[in-house]
CSV table of C-alpha atoms in Angstrom, one decimal:
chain,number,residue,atom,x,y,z
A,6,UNK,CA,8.7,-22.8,0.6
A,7,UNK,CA,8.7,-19.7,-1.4
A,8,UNK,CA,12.0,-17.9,-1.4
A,9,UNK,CA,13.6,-14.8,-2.9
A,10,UNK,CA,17.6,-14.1,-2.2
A,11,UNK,CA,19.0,-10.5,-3.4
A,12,UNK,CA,22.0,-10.0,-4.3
A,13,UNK,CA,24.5,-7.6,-6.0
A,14,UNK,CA,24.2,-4.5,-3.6
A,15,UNK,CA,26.7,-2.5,-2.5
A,16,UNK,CA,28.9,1.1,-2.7
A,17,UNK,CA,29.2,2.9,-5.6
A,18,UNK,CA,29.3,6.3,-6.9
A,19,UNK,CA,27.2,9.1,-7.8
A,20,UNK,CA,27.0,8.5,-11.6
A,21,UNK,CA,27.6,5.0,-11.1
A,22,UNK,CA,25.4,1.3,-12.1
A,23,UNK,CA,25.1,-1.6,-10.6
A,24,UNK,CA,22.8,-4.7,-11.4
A,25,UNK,CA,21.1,-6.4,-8.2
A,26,UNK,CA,20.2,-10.5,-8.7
A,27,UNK,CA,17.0,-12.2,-7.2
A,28,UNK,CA,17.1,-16.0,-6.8
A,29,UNK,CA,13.9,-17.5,-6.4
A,30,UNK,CA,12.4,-20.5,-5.5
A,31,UNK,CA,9.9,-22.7,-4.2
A,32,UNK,CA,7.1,-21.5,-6.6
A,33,UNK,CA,6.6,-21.5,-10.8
A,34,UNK,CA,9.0,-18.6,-11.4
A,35,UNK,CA,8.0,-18.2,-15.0
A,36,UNK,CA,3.8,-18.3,-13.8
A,37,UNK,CA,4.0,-15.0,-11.8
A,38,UNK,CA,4.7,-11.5,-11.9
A,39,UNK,CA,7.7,-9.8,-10.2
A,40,UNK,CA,8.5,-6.5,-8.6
A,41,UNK,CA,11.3,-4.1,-6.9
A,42,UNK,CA,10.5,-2.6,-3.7
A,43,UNK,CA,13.0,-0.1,-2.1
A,44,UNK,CA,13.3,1.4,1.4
A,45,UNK,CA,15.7,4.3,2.2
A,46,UNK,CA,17.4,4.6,5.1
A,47,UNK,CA,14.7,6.2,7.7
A,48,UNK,CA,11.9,6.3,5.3
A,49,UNK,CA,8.9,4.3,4.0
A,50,UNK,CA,8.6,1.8,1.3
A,51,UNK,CA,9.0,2.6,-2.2
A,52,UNK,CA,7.7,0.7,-5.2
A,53,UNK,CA,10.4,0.8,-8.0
A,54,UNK,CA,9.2,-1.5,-10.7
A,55,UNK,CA,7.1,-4.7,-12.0
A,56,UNK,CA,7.7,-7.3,-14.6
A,57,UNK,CA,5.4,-9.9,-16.2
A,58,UNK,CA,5.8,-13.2,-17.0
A,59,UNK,CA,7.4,-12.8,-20.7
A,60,UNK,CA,8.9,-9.8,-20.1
A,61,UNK,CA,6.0,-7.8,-22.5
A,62,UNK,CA,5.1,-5.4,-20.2
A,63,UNK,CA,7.7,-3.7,-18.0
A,64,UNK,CA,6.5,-0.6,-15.4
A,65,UNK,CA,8.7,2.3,-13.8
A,66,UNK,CA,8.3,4.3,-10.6
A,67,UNK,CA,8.6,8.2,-11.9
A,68,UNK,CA,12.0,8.8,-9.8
A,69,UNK,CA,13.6,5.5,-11.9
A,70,UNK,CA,12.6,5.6,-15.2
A,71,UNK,CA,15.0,5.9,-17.7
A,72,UNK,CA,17.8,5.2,-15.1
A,73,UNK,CA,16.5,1.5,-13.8
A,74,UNK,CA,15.7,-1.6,-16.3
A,75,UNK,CA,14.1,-4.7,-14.8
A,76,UNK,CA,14.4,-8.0,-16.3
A,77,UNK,CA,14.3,-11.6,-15.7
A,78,UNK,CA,15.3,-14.9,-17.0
A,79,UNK,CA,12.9,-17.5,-16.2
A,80,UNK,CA,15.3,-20.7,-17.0
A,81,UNK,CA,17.4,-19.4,-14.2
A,82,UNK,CA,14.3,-18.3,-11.8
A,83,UNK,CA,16.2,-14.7,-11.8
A,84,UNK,CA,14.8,-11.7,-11.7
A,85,UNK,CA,17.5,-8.4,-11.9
A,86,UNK,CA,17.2,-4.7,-11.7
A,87,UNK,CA,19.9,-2.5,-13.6
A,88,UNK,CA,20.3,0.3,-12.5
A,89,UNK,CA,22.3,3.4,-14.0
A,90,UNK,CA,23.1,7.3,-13.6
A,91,UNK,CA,23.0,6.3,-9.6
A,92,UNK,CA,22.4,9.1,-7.5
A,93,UNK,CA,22.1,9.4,-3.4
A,94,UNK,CA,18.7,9.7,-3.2
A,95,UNK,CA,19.0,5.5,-4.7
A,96,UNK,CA,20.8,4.8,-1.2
A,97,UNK,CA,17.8,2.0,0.0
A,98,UNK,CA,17.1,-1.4,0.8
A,99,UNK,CA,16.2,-3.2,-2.4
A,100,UNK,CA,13.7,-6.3,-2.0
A,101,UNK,CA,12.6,-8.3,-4.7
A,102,UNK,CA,9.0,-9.3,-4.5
A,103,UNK,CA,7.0,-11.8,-5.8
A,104,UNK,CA,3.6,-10.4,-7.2
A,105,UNK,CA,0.5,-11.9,-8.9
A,106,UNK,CA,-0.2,-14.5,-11.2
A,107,UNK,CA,-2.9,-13.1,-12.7
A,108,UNK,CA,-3.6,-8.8,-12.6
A,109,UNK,CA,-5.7,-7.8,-9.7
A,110,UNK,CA,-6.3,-11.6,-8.4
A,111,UNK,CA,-4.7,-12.2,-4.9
A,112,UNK,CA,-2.7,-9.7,-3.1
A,113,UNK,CA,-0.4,-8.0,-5.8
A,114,UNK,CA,2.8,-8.4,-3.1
A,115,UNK,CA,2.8,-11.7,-1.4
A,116,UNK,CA,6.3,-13.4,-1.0
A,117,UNK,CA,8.8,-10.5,-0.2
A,118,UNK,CA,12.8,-11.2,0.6
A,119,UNK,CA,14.8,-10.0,2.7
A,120,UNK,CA,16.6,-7.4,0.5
A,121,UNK,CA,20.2,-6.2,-0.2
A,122,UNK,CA,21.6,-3.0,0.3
A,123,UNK,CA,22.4,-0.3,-2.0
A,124,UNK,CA,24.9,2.8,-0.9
A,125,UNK,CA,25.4,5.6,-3.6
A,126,UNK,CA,28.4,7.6,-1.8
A,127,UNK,CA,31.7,9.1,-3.0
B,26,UNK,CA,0.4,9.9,-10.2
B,27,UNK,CA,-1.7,8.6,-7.1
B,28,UNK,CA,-0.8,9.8,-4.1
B,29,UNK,CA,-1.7,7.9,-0.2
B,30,UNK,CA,-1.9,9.9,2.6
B,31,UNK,CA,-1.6,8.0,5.6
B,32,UNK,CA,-2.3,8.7,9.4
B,33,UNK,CA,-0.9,9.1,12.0
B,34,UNK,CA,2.4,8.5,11.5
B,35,UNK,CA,2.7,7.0,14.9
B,36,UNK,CA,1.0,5.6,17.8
B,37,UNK,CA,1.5,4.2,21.0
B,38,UNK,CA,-1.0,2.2,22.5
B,39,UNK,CA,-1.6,-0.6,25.3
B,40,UNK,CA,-2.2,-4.7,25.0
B,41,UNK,CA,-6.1,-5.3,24.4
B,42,UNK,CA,-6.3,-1.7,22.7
B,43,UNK,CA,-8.3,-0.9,19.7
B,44,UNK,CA,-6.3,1.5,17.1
B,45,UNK,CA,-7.0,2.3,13.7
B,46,UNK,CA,-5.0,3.3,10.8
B,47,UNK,CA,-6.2,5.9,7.9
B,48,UNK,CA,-5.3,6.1,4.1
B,49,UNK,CA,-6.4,8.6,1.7
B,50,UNK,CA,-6.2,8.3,-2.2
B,51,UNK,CA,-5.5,11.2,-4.3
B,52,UNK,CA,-8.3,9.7,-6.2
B,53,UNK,CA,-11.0,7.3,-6.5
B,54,UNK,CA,-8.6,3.3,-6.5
B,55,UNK,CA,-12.2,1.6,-5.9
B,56,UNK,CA,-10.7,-1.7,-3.3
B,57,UNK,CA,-7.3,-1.7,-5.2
B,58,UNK,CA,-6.0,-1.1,-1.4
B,59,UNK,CA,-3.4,-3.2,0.5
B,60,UNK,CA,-2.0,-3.4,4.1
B,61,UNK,CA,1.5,-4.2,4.9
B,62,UNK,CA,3.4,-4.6,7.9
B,63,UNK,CA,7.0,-4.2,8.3
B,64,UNK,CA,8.9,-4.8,11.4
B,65,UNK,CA,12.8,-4.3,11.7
B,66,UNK,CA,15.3,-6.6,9.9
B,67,UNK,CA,12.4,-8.7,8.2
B,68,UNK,CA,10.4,-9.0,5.4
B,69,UNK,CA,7.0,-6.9,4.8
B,70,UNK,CA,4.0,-9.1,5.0
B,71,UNK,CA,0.9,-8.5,3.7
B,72,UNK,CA,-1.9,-8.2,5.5
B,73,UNK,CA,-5.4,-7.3,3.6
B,74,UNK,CA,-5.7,-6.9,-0.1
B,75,UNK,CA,-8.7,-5.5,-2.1
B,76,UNK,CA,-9.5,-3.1,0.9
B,77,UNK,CA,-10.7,-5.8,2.9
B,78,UNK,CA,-9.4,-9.4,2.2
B,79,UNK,CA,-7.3,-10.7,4.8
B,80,UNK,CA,-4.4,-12.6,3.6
B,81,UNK,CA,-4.1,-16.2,4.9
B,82,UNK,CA,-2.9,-17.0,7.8
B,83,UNK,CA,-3.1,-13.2,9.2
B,84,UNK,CA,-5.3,-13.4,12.5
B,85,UNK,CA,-8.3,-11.9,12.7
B,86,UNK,CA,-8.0,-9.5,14.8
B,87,UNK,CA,-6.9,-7.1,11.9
B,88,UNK,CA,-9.7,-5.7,9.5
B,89,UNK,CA,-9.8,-3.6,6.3
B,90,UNK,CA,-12.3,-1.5,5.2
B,91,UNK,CA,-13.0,1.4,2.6
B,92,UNK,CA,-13.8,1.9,-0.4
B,93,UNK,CA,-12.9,4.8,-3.4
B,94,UNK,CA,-10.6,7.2,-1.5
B,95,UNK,CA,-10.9,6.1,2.2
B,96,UNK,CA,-9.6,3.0,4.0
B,97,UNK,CA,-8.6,2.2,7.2
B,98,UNK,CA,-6.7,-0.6,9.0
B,99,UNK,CA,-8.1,-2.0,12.6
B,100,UNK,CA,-6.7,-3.6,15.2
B,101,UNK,CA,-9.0,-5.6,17.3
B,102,UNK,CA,-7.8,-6.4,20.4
B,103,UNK,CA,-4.0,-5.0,20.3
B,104,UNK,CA,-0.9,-7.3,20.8
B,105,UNK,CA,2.8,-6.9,21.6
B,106,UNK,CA,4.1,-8.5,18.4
B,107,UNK,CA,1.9,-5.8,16.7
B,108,UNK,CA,4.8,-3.5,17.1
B,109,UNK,CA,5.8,-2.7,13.5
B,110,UNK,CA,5.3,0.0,11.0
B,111,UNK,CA,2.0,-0.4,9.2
B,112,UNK,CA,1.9,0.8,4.9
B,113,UNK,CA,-1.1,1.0,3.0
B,114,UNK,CA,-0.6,0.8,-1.1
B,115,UNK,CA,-3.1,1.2,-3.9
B,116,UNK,CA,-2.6,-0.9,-6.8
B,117,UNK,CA,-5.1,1.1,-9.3
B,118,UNK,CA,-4.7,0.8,-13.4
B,119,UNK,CA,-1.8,0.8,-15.1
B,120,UNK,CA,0.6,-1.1,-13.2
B,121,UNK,CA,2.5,2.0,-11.2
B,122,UNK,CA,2.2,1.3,-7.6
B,123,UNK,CA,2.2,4.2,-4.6
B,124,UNK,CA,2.6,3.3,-0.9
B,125,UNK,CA,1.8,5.5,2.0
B,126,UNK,CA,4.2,6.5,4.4
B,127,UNK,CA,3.7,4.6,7.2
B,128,UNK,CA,2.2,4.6,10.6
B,129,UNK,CA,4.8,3.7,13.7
B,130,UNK,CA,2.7,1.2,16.1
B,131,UNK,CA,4.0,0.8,19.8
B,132,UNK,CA,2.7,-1.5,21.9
B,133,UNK,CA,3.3,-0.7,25.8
């Protein structure tokens, strides 16, 4: 069964970093592309970034880039989002997603988790 | 960026109902279009990809169509687990991804 756990969320501060985890399993980690999807408290869904399988091509939603870096390791089956210069709009729901194998073949998010929370408060 | 303009933003409707759900692109995506739904406390699921592919194990009774700017979501036949919020999101060129905002279904 295909499985992604998040981890790492929690409260910081304005100005702050944190680094969420994503354990997967259940599926070739190191065969697939991954992906950050955020929902704020209230609002809609949000994609944040996506990954591919070597790490050679990283993408940014315009309200993250140069704050957020995604990465992954795939002899752990981890995928990770750091993210720096936090700010309160950043407050969501964070799910890491599994996405293709192969660019534009299949539905781009298929295996979704059930996400970890991130509060930016002072 | 691409922008999705989706609508209504909420609907309540009976058991057995048709509804439909519409998404407009800022620009031509061709069938890079995708239909999630989302109910409380779980993980999204897809539903169609490529504007009209339904994922497997989705029942029927949901379709996609569209193609270039326009799309829409339809639900054939409308049940009470259909109660969720419903997101459309293109996944045109370059890799940057845009959802819509989301459409509220009620079932009564």
């Amino acid at each position: 069964e295909v499985q992604m756990g998040e981890s790492g969320g929690g409260l910081v501060q304005p100005g702050g970093s944190l680094r969420l985890s994503c354990a997967a399993s259940g599926f070739t980690f190191s065969s697939y592309w991954m992906s950050w999807v955020r929902q704020a408290p209230g609002k809609g869904l949000e994609w944040v970034a996506n990954i591919n399988q070597d790490e050679s091509e990283k993408y940014y939603a315009g309200s993250v880039k140069g704050r957020f870096a995604i990465s992954r390791d795939n002899a752990k089956n981890s995928l990770y989002l750091q993210m720096n210069s936090l700010r309160g709009e950043d407050t969501a729901v964070y799910y890491c997603v599994r996405a293709w194998a192969k660019v534009n073949e299949g539905p781009p998010l298929e295996y979704w988790g059930l996400g970890t929370l991130v509060t930016v408060s002072s | 960026d691409i922008q999705m303009t989706q609508s209504p933003s909420s609907l309540s409707a009976s058991v057995g109902d048709r509804v439909s759900i519409t998404c407009r692109a800022s620009q031509s995506i061709g069938s890079y279009l995708d239909w999630y739904q989302h109910k409380p406390g779980k993980a999204p699921k897809v539903l169609i990809y490529g504007a009209y592919k339904l994922q497997s194990g989705v029942p029927s009774r949901f379709r996609g169509s569209g193609y270039g700017t326009d799309f829409t979501l339809t639900i054939t036949g409308l049940q009470a687990e259909d109660s969720a919020t419903y997101y459309c999101q293109q996944h045109y060129g370059a890799l940057t991804w845009t959802f819509g905002q989301g459409t509220k279904v009620e079932v009564k």
